[in-house]
Coordinates of C-alpha atoms and ligand atoms in Angstrom, one line a residue:
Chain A
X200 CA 47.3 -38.5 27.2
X201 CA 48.5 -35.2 26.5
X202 CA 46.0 -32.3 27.6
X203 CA 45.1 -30.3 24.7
X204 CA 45.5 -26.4 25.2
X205 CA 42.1 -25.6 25.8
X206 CA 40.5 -22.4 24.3
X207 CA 40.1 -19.4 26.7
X208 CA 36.2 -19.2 27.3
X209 CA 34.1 -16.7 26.3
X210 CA 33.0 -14.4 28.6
X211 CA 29.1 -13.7 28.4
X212 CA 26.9 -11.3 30.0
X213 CA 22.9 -10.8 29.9
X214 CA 21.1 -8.3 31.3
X215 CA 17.8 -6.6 31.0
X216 CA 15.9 -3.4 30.8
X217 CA 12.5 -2.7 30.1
X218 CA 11.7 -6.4 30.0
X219 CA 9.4 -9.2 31.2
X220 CA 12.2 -11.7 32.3
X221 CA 10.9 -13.9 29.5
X222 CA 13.6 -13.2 27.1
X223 CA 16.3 -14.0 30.2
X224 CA 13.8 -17.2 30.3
X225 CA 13.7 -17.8 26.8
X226 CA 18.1 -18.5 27.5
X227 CA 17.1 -20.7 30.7
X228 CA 14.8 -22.3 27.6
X229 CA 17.8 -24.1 25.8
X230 CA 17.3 -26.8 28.8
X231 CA 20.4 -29.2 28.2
X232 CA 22.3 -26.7 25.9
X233 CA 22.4 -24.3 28.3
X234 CA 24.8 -26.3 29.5
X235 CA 27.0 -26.5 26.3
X236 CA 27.0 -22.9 26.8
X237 CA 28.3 -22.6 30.0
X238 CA 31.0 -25.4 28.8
X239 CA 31.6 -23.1 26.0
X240 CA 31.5 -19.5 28.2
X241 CA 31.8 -18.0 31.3
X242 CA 28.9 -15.9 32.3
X243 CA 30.3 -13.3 34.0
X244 CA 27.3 -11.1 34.3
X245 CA 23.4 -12.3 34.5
X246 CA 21.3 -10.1 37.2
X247 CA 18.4 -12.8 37.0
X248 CA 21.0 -15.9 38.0
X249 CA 24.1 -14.1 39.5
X250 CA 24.5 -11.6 42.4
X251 CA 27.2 -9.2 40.4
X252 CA 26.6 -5.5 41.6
X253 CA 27.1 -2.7 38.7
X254 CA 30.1 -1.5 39.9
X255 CA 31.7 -5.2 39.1
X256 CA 30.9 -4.5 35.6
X257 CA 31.8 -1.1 35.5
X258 CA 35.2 -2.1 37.1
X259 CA 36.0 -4.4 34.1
X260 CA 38.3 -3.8 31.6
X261 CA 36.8 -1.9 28.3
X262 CA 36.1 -5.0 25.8
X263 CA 36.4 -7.6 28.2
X264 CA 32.9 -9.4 27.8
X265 CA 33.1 -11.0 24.3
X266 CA 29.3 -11.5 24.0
X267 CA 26.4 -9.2 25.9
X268 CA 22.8 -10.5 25.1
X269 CA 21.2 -7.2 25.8
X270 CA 17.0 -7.6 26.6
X271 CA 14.5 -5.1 27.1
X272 CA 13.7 -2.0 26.0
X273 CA 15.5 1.5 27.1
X274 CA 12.9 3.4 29.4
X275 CA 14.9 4.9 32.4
X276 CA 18.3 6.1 33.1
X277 CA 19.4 3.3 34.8
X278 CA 18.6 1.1 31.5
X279 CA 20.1 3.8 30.2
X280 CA 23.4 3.8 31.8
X281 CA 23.8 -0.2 32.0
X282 CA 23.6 -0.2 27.9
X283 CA 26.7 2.6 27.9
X284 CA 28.2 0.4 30.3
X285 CA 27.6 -2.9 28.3
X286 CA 28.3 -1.1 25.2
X287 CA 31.9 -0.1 26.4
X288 CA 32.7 -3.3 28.3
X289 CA 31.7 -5.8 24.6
X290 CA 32.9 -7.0 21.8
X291 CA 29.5 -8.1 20.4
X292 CA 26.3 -6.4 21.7
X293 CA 23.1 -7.7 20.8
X294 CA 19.7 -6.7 20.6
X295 CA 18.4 -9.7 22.1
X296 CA 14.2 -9.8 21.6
X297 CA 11.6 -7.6 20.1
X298 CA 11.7 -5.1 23.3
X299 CA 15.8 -4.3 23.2
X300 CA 15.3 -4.9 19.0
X301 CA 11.9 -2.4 18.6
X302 CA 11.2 -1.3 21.9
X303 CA 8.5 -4.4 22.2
X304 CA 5.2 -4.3 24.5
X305 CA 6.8 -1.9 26.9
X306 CA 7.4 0.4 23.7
X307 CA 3.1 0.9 23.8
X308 CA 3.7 3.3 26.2
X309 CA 5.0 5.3 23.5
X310 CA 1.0 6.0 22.8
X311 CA 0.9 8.1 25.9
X312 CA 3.4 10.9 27.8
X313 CA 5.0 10.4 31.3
X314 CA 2.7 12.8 33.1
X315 CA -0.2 10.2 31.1
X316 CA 0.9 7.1 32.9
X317 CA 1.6 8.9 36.5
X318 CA -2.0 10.6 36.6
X319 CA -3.8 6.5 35.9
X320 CA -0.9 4.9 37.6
X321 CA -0.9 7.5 40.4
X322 CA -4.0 8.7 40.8
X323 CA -6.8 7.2 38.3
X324 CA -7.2 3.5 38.4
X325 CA -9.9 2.0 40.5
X326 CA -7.2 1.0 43.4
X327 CA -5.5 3.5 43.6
X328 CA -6.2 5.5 46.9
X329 CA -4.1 8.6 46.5
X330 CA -5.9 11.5 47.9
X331 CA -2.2 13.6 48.4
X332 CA -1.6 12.9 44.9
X333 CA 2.0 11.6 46.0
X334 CA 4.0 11.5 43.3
X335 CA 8.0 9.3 43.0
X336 CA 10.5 11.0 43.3
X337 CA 14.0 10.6 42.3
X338 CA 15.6 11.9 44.8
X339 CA 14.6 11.5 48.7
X340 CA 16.2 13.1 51.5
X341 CA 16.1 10.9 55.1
X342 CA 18.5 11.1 58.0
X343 CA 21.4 8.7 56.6
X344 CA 21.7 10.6 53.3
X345 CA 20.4 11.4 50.0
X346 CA 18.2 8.4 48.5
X347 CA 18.1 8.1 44.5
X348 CA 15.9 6.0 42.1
X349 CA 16.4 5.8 38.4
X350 CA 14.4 8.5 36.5
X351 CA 11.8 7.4 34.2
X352 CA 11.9 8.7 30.8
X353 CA 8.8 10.2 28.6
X354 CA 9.6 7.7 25.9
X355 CA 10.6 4.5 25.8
X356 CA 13.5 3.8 23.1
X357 CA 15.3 0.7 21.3
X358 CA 18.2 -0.6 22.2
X359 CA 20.2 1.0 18.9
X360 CA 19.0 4.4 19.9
X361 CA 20.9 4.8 22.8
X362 CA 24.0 2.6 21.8
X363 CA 25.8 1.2 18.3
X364 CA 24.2 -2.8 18.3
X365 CA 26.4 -5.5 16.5
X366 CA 23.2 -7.5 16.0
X367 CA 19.8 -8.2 16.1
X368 CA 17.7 -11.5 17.4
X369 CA 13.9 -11.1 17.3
X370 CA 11.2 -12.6 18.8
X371 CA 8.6 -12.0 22.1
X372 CA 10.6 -14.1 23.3
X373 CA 13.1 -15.1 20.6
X374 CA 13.2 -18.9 19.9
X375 CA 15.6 -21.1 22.2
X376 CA 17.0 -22.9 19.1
X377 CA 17.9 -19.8 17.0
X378 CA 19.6 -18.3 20.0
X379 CA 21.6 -21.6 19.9
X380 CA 22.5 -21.0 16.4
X381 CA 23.5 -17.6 16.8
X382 CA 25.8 -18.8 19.6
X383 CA 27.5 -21.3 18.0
X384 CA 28.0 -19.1 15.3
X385 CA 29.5 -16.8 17.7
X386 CA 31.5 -19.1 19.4
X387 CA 33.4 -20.4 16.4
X388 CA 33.4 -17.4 14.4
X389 CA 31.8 -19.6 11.3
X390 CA 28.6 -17.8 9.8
X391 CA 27.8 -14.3 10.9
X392 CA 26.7 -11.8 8.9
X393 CA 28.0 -8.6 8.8
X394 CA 27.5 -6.3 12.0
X395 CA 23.7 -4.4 12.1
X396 CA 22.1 -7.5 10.8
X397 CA 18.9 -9.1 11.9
X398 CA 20.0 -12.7 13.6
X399 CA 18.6 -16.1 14.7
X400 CA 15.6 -15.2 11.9
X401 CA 15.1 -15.9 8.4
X402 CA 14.6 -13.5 5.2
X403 CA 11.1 -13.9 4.2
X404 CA 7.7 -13.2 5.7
X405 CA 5.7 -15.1 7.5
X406 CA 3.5 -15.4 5.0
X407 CA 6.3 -17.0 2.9
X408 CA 6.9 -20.0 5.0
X409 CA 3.1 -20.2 5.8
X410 CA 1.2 -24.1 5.3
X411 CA -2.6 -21.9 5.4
X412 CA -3.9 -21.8 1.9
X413 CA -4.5 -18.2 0.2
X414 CA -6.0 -17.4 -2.7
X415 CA -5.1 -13.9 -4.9
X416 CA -8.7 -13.1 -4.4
X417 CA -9.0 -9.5 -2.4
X418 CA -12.3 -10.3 -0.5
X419 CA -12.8 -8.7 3.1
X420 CA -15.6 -7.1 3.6
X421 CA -15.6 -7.0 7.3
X422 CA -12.5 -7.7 9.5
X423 CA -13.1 -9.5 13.0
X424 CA -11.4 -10.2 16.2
X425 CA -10.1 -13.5 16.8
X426 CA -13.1 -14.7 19.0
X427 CA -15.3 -13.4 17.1
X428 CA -15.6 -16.1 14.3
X429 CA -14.7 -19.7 14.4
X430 CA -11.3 -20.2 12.2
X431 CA -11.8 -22.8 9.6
X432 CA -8.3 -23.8 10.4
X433 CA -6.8 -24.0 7.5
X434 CA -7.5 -20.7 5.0
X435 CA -5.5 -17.3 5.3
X436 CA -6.6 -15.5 8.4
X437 CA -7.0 -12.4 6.5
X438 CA -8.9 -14.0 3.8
X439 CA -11.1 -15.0 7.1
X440 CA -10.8 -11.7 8.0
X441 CA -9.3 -11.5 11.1
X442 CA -5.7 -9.7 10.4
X443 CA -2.6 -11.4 10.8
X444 CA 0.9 -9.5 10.7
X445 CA 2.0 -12.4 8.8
X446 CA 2.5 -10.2 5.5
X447 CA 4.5 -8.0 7.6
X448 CA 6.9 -10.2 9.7
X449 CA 10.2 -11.6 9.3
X450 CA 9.6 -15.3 9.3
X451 CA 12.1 -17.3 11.4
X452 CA 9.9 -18.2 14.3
X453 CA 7.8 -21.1 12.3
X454 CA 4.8 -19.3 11.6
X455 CA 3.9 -20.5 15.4
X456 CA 1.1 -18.5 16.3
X457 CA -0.3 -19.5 13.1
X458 CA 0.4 -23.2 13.4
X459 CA -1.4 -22.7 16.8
X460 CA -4.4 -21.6 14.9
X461 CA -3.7 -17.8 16.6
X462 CA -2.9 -14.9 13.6
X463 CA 0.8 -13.6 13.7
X464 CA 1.4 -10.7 16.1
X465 CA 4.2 -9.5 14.4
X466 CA 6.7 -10.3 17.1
X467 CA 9.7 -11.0 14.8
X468 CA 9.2 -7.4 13.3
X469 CA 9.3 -6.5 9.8
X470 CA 10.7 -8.8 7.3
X471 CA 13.9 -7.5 5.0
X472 CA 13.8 -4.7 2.8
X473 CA 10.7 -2.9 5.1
X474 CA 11.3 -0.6 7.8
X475 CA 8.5 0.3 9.4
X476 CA 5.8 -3.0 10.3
X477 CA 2.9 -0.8 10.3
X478 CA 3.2 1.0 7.1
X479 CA 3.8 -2.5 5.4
X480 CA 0.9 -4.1 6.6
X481 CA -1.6 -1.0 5.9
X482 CA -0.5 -1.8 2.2
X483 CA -1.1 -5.3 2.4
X484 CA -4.4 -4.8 3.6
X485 CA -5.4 -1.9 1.3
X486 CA -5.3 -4.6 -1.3
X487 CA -7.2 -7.0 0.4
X488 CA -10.5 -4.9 1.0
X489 CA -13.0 -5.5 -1.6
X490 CA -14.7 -2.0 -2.1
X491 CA -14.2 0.7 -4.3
X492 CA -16.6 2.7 -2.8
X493 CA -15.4 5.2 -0.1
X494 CA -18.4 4.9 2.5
X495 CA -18.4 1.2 2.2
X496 CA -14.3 1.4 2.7
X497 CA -15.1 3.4 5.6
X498 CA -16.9 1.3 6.8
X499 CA -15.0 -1.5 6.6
X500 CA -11.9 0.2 8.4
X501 CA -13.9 1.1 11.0
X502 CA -14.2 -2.9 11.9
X503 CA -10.6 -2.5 12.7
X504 CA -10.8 -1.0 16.1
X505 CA -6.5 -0.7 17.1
X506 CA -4.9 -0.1 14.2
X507 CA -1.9 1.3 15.6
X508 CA -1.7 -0.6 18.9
X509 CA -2.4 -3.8 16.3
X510 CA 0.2 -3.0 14.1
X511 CA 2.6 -1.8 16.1
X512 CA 2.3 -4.0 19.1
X513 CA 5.8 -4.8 19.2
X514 CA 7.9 -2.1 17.3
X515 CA 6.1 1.0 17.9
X516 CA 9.5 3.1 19.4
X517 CA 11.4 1.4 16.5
X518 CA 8.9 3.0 14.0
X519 CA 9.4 5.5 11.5
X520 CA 6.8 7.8 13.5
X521 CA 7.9 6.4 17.0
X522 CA 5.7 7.7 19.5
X523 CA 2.2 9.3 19.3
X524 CA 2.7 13.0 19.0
X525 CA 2.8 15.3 21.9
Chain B
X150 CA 5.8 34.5 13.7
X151 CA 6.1 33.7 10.4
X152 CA 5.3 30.1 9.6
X153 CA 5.4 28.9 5.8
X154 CA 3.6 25.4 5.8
X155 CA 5.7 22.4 3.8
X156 CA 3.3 20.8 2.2
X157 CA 4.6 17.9 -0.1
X158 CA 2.4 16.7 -2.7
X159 CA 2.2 13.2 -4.5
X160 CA 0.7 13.9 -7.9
X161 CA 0.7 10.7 -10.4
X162 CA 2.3 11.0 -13.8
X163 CA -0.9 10.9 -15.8
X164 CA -3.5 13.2 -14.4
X165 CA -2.6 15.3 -11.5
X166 CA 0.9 16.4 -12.4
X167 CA -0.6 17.0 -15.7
X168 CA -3.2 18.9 -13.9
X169 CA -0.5 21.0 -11.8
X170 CA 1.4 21.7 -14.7
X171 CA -1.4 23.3 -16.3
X172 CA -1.5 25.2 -13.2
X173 CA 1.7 26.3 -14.1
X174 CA 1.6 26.6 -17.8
X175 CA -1.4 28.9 -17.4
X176 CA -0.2 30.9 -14.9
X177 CA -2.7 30.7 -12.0
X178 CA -1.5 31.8 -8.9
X179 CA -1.4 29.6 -5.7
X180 CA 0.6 29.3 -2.6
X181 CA 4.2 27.8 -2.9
X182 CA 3.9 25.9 -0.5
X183 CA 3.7 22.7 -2.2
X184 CA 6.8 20.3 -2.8
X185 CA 5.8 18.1 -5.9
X186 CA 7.1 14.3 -6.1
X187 CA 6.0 12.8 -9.3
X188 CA 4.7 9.2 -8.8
X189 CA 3.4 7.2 -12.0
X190 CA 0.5 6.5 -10.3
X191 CA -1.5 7.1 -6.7
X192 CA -2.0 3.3 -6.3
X193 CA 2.4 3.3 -6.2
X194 CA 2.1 5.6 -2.9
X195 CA 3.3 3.3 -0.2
X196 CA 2.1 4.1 3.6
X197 CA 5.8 4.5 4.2
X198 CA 6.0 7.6 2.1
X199 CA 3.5 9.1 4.3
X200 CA 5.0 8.4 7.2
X201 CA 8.6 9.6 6.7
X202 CA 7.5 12.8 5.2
X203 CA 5.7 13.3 8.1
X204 CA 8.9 12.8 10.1
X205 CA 11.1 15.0 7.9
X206 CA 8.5 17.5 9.0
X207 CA 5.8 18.0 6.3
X208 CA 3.5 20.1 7.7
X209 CA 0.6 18.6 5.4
X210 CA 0.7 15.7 2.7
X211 CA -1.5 15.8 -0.5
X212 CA -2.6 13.2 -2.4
X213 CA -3.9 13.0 -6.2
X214 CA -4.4 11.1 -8.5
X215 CA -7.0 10.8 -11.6
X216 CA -10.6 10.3 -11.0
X217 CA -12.2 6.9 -10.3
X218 CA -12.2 5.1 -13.3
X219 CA -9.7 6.9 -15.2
X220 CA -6.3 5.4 -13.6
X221 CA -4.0 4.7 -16.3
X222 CA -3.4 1.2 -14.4
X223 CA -7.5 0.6 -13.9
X224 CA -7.5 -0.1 -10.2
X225 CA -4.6 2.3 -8.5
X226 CA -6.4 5.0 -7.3
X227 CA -9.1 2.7 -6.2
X228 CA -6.0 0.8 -3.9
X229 CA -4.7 4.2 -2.7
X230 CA -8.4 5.5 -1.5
X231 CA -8.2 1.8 0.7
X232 CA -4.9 2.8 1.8
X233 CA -5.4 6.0 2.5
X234 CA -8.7 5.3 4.3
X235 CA -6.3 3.1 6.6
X236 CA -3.6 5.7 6.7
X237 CA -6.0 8.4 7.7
X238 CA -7.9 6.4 10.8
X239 CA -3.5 5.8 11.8
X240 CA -2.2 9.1 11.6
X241 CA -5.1 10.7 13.6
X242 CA -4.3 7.8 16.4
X243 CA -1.2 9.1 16.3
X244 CA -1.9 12.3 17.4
X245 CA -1.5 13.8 14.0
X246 CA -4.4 15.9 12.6
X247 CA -6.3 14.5 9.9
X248 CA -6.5 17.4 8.1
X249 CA -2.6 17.1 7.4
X250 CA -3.2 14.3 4.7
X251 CA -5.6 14.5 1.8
X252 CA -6.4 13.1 -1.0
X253 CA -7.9 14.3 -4.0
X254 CA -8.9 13.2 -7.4
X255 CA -7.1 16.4 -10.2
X256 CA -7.6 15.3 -13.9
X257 CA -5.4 16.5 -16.6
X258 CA -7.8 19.3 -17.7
X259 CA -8.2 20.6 -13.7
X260 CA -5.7 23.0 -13.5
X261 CA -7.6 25.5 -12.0
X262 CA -9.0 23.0 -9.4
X263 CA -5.2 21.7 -8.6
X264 CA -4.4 25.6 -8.0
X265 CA -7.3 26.3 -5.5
X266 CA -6.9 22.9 -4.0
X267 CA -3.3 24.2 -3.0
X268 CA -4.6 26.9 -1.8
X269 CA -7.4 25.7 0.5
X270 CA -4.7 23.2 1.8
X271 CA -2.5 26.0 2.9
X272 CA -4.7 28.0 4.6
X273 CA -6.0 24.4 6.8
X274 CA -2.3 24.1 7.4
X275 CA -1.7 27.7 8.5
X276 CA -4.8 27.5 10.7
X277 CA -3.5 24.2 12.0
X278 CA -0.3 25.8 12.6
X279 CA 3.1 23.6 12.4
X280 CA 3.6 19.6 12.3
X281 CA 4.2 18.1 15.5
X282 CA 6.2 15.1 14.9
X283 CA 9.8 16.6 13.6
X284 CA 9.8 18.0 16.7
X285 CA 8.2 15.6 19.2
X286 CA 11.1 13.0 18.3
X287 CA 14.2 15.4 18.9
X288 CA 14.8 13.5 22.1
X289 CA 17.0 15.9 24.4
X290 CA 18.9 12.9 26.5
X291 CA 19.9 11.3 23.0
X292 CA 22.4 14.0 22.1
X293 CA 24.4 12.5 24.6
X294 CA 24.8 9.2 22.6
Ligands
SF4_783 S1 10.9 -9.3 24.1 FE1 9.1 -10.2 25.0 S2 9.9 -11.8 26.3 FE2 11.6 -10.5 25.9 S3 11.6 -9.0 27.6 FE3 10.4 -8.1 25.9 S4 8.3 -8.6 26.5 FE4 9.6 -10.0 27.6
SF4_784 S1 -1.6 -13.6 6.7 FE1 -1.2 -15.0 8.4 S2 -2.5 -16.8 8.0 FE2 -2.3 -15.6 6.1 S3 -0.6 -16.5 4.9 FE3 0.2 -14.8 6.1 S4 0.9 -15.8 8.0 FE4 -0.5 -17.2 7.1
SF4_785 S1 3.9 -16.2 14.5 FE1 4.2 -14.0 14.7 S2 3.7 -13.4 16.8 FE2 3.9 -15.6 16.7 S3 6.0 -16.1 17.3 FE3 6.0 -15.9 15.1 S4 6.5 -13.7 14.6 FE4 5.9 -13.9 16.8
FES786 S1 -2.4 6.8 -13.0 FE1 -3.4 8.4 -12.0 S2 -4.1 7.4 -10.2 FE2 -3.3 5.7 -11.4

């Protein structure tokens, strides 16, 4: 038997900034497949699996990585300079999660400055004991030479900020199976949407593909935390009361929370057509309060303690407003 | 310094534009400090409009539409109070004064209230001094893109 030419493989990298390691876990997550992957690419870059120092990358030719699944949010020159590097050395970046895509959970540092986290970090919490107030520096001088650590940023920033993105895949972590898709879509070329586009997620919102039943009625009155009433397991949770991003999220990742009998955090960010999560779900629930009076409306806002940090729990960087203001 | 508050104003079709043209029709004096975007009604004000004028640097955002119980569509102004409500207990979260966004009810006849209304709005703004966020997101490292 004749061998067939075989295909040159792809050459993948992933790496991460501002992240958890769950979205490097979340690729680990596609158990067997994982290895259809490696039969279909080379990884040539992975700091989680592989021992690959920067300057291998940096040393590789401009375009030479076909595919970079980029996670975790921008927060420090180092982040920084890896996406410039990744950027210059790929074909096909992607946003890969809801920190690289929105600037995720390590984005809710956005709420507070630089000099904010030092001082509690530093000086403030109950264990620290800091009675120099030392500080990090960036730079350290000791006998053998000058030593340098990446410099942490007042802000923490999306991926598509810092660099041009070819695509998106949500998710805190994104789902194993839709990263699978989006590979196989790479791989053969067959079904990608044009570059910027969301990925691995559908085009409605949760609240679309949703099995709870939900009435038109607009009947809160009170909103609660989740422990704070017993779910009847099977109406609306804001009809319960207790506020789902559901009418605010792209739907892709099977309403799981939900199906879990836990209201949507949002994590997939906001469905098509809205830009900002936040502002999407304030209108939603303006129109479920029931009160036209503006004490008792008052009144009922007030039973929403976060707003922002519940809104916005995953895409406060990405936001139209971005950070609190400073 | 010689700061001139932005202050963009969403008036609905029915009542308060109504109510600011008779400002205008009868000649009563207020600030110019107001940019005017017709809406067809207060209950069509999306948080999102809120938000980016903020970040286009509005110093202040106003509000109107016509009194409770006179929306043209019934319920609108009654949906943008719940909104705004919401929108309010946000913005001041995010570090942004809440006496930057208002809302007030102007009827069609209330020329006269729209023009001191204006007024009063400016001089909270002037007091306030300049909008924050504009500036706050001009990232200095992002230039370097
Ligand atoms: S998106 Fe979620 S899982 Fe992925 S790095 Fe960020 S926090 Fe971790
Ligand atoms: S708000 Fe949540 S529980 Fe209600 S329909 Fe939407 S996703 Fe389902
Ligand atoms: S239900 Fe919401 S929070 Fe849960 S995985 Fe899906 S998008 Fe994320
Ligand atoms: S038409 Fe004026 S508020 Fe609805």
């Amino acid at each position: 038997m004749s061998q067939e030419p075989t295909k040159p493989k792809l050459k993948l990298a992933i790496y991460w900034g501002a992240a958890c390691g769950g979205c490097c876990v979340s690729v680990l997550d596609t158990h067997e497949k994982l290895l259809d992957i490696v039969a279909a690419a080379d990884l040539v870059f992975w700091p989680i699996a592989m021992d690959i120092k920067y300057k291998d990358v940096e040393n590789m030719p401009d375009k030479s990585i076909d595919l970079t699944l980029f996670n975790g949010a921008v927060r420090n020159s180092e982040n920084k300079h890896m996406a410039q590097v990744l950027r210059q050395k790929s074909k096909i970046l992607v946003a890969y999660g809801s920190c690289a895509y929105m600037g995720g959970i390590p984005g809710l540092a956005n709420f507070f400055s630089k000099n904010d986290i030092f001082k509690r970090a530093y000086e403030e919490t109950e264990s620290t004991f800091n009675p120099e107030k030392t500080y990090p520096v960036t730079s350290t001088s000791v006998k053998e030479g000058t030593l340098e650590i990446p410099v942490m940023f007042n802000d923490v920033f999306p991926l598509d900020q810092i660099v041009d993105v070819d695509y998106y895949i949500p998710g805190c972590p994104p789902q194993s199976e839709r990263l699978i898709e989006v590979f196989s879509a790479i791989v053969t070329g067959i079904g990608l949407p044009p570059a910027g586009s969301v990925v691995g997620a559908n085009d409605k919102t949760n609240c679309d593909e949703c099995k709870r039943k939900k009435s038109d009625k607009k009947q809160v009155r009170k909103f609660y935390r989740p422990w704070e009433i017993q779910d009847d397991k099977e109406t609306c949770f804001i009809e319960q009361g207790v506020i789902c991003m559901g009418p605010a999220t792209r739907s892709g990742c099977g309403v799981r929370c939900v199906e879990g009998n836990s209201p949507c955090r949002g994590c997939y960010g906001p469905p098509p057509g809205a830009t900002d999560p936040g502002a999407k779900m304030m209108a939603a629930i303006g129109t479920m309060i029931n009160s036209n009076d503006p004490d008792e409306i008052d009144n009922i806002i007030e039973t929403i303690v976060d707003p922002a940090g519940l809104f916005y729990r995953f895409s406060l960087p990405g936001s139209i407003l971005g950070r609190k203001v400073i | 310094m010689n700061f001139r508050p932005t202050i963009v104003a969403f008036l609905c079709n029915w009542c308060a534009y109504t109510g600011a043209d008779l400002a205008g029709t009868s000649r009563l004096h207020y600030a110019p400090n107001v940019r005017i975007i017709r809406i067809m009604c207060s209950g069509r004000i999306e948080p999102t409009f809120i938000l980016k004028a903020f970040k286009e640097g509005a110093d202040g955002i106003l509000i109107c539409g016509c009194h409770p119980g006179d929306c043209h569509y019934q319920e609108g102004n009654y949906k943008c109070l719940r909104r705004f409500k919401l929108l309010e207990k946000f913005v001041s979260q995010m570090g942004i004064e809440k006496e930057r966004l208002k809302l007030e009810w102007i009827s069609a006849s209330e020329g006269k209230q729209f023009a001191e209304l204006v007024n009063e709005m400016t001089k909270t703004i002037l007091q306030l001094g300049p909008g924050k966020v504009k500036k706050t997101l001009e990232f200095e490292h992002l230039k370097t893109k």
